[in-house]
Tab-separated table of C-alpha atoms in Angstrom:
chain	number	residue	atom	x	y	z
A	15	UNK	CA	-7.118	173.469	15.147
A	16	UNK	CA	-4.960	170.165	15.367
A	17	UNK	CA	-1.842	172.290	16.297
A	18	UNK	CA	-2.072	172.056	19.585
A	19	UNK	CA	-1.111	167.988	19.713
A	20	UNK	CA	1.210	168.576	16.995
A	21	UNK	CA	4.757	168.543	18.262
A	22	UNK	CA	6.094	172.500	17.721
A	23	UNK	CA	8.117	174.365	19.971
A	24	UNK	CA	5.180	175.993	21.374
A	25	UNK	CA	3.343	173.548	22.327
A	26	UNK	CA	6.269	172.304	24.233
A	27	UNK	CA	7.715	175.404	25.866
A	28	UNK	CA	3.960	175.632	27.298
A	29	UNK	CA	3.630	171.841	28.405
A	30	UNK	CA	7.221	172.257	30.190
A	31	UNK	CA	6.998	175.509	31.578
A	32	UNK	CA	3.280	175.715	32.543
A	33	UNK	CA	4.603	175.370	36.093
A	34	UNK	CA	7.616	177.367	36.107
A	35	UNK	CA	7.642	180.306	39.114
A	36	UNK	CA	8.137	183.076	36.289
A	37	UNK	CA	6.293	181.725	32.902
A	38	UNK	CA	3.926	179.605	34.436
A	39	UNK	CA	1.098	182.309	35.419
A	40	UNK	CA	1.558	183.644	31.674
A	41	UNK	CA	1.007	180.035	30.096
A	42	UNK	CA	-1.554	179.099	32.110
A	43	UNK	CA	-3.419	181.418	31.411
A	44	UNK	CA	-2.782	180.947	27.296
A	45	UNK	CA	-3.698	177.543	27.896
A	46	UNK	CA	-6.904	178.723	29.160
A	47	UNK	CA	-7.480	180.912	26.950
A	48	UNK	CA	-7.046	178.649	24.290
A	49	UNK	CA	-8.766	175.901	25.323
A	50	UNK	CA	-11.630	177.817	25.613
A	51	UNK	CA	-11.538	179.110	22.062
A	52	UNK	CA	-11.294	175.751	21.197
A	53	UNK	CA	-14.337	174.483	22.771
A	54	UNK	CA	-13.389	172.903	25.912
A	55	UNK	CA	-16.447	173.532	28.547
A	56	UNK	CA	-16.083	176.382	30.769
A	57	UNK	CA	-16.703	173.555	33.430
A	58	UNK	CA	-13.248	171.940	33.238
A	59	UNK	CA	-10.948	173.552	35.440
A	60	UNK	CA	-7.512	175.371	34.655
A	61	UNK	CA	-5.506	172.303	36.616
A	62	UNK	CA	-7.398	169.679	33.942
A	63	UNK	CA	-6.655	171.749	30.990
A	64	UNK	CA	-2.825	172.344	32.159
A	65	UNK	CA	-2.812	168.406	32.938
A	66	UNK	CA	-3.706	167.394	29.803
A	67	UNK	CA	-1.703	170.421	27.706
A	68	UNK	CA	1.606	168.959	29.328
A	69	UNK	CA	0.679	165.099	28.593
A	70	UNK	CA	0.182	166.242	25.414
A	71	UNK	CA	3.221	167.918	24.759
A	72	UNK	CA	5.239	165.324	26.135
A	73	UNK	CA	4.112	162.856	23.708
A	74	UNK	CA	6.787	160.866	21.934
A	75	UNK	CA	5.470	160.625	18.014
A	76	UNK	CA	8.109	159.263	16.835
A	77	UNK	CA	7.652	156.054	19.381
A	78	UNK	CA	3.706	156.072	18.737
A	79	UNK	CA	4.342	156.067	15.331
A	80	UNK	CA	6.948	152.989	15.201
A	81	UNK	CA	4.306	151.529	17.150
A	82	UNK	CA	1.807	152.179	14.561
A	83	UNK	CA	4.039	151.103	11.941
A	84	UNK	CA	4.682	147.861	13.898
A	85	UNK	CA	1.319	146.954	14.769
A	86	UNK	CA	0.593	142.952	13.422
A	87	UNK	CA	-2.658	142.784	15.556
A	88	UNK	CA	-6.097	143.951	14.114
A	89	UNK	CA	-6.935	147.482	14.667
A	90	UNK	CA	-10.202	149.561	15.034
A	91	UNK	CA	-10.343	153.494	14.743
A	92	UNK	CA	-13.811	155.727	14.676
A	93	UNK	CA	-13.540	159.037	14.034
A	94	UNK	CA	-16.056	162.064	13.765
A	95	UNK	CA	-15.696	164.223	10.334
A	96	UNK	CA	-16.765	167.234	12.528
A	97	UNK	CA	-14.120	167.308	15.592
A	98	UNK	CA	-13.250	170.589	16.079
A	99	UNK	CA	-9.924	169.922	17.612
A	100	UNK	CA	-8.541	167.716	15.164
A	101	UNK	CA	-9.545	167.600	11.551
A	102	UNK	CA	-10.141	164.409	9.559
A	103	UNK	CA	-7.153	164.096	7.732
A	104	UNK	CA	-5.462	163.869	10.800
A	105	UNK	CA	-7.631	160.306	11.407
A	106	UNK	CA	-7.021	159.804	7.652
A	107	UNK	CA	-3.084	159.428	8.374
A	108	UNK	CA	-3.493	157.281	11.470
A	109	UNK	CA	-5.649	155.057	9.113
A	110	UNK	CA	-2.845	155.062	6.621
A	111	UNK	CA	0.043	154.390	9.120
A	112	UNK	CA	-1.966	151.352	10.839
A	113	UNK	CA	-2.783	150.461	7.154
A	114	UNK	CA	0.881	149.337	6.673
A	115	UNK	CA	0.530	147.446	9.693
A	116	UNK	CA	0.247	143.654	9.248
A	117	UNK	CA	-2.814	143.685	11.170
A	118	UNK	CA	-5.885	143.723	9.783
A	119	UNK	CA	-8.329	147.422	10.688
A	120	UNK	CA	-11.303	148.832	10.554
A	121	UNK	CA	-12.257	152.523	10.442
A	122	UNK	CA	-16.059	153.822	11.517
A	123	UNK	CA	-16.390	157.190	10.295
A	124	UNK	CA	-19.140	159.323	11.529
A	125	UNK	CA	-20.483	162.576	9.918
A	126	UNK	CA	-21.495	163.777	13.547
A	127	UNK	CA	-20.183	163.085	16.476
A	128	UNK	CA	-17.635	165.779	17.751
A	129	UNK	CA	-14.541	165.555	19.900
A	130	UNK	CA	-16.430	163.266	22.165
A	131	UNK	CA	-17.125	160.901	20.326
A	132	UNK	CA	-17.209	158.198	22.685
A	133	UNK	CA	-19.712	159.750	23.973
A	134	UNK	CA	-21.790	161.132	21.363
A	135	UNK	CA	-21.934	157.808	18.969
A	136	UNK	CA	-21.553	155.123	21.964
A	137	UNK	CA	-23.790	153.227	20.923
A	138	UNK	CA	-22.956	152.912	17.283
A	139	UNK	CA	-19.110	152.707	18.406
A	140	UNK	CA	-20.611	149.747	20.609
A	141	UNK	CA	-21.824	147.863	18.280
A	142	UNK	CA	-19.118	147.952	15.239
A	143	UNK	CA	-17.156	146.903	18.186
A	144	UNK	CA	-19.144	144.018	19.113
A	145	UNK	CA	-18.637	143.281	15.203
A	146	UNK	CA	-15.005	143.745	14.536
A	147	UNK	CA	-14.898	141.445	18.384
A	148	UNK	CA	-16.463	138.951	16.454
A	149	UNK	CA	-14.320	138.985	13.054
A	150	UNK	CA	-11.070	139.244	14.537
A	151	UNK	CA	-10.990	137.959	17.904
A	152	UNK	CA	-13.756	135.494	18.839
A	153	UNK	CA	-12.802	131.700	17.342
């Protein structure tokens, strides 16, 4: 499920051409199409789904991860083992790559929690929050 934030040819023919005269009708309605398969709510609407497709696609890994690599601050990722957009080993190798960071990190793993996550484990997110606040930051 992940490929559709990982950096393929696809992915960014769609995100560039999603509003081209010719191809963009045809894409559009792929993205749609997809993003429904994926999950996405019927509720959001074809311009949100395009919007984020092309943000997406225009993403510049190799500058996130030299950030990543760079990173001497500490760090705090929370993760759901049942996203259905992006599996866990995905998470895993964000972990890793902020890992060799200087900075010291924390990773909240959920078994539950879903895409949304945010929303789903607020609370919990909250509070290891509050914690890793208080470890790393507060003096």
């Amino acid at each position: 499920h992940h490929y559709g934030v990982r950096p393929f040819f696809v992915n960014r023919f769609a995100g560039k051409y999603s509003t081209h005269a010719l191809l963009g009708p045809l894409i559009r309605a792929a993205i749609d199409f997809f993003y429904t398969q994926f999950g996405f709510p019927a509720s959001i609407r074809l311009e949100e789904k395009v919007y984020t497709h092309r943000r997406v696609a225009e993403l510049d890994w190799d500058a996130a991860r030299s950030i990543a690599e760079t990173n001497d601050k500490p760090w705090f990722l929370a993760y759901p083992r049942d996203d259905h957009l992006i599996e866990p080993t995905i998470y895993e190798e964000m972990a890793d790559v902020l890992g060799t960071s200087r900075g010291e990190g924390q990773v909240v793993v959920f078994d539950k929690g879903g895409h949304n996550i945010q929303k789903s484990q607020s609370y919990a997110i909250v509070q290891s929050l509050l914690e890793f606040y208080d470890l790393h930051w507060r003096k």
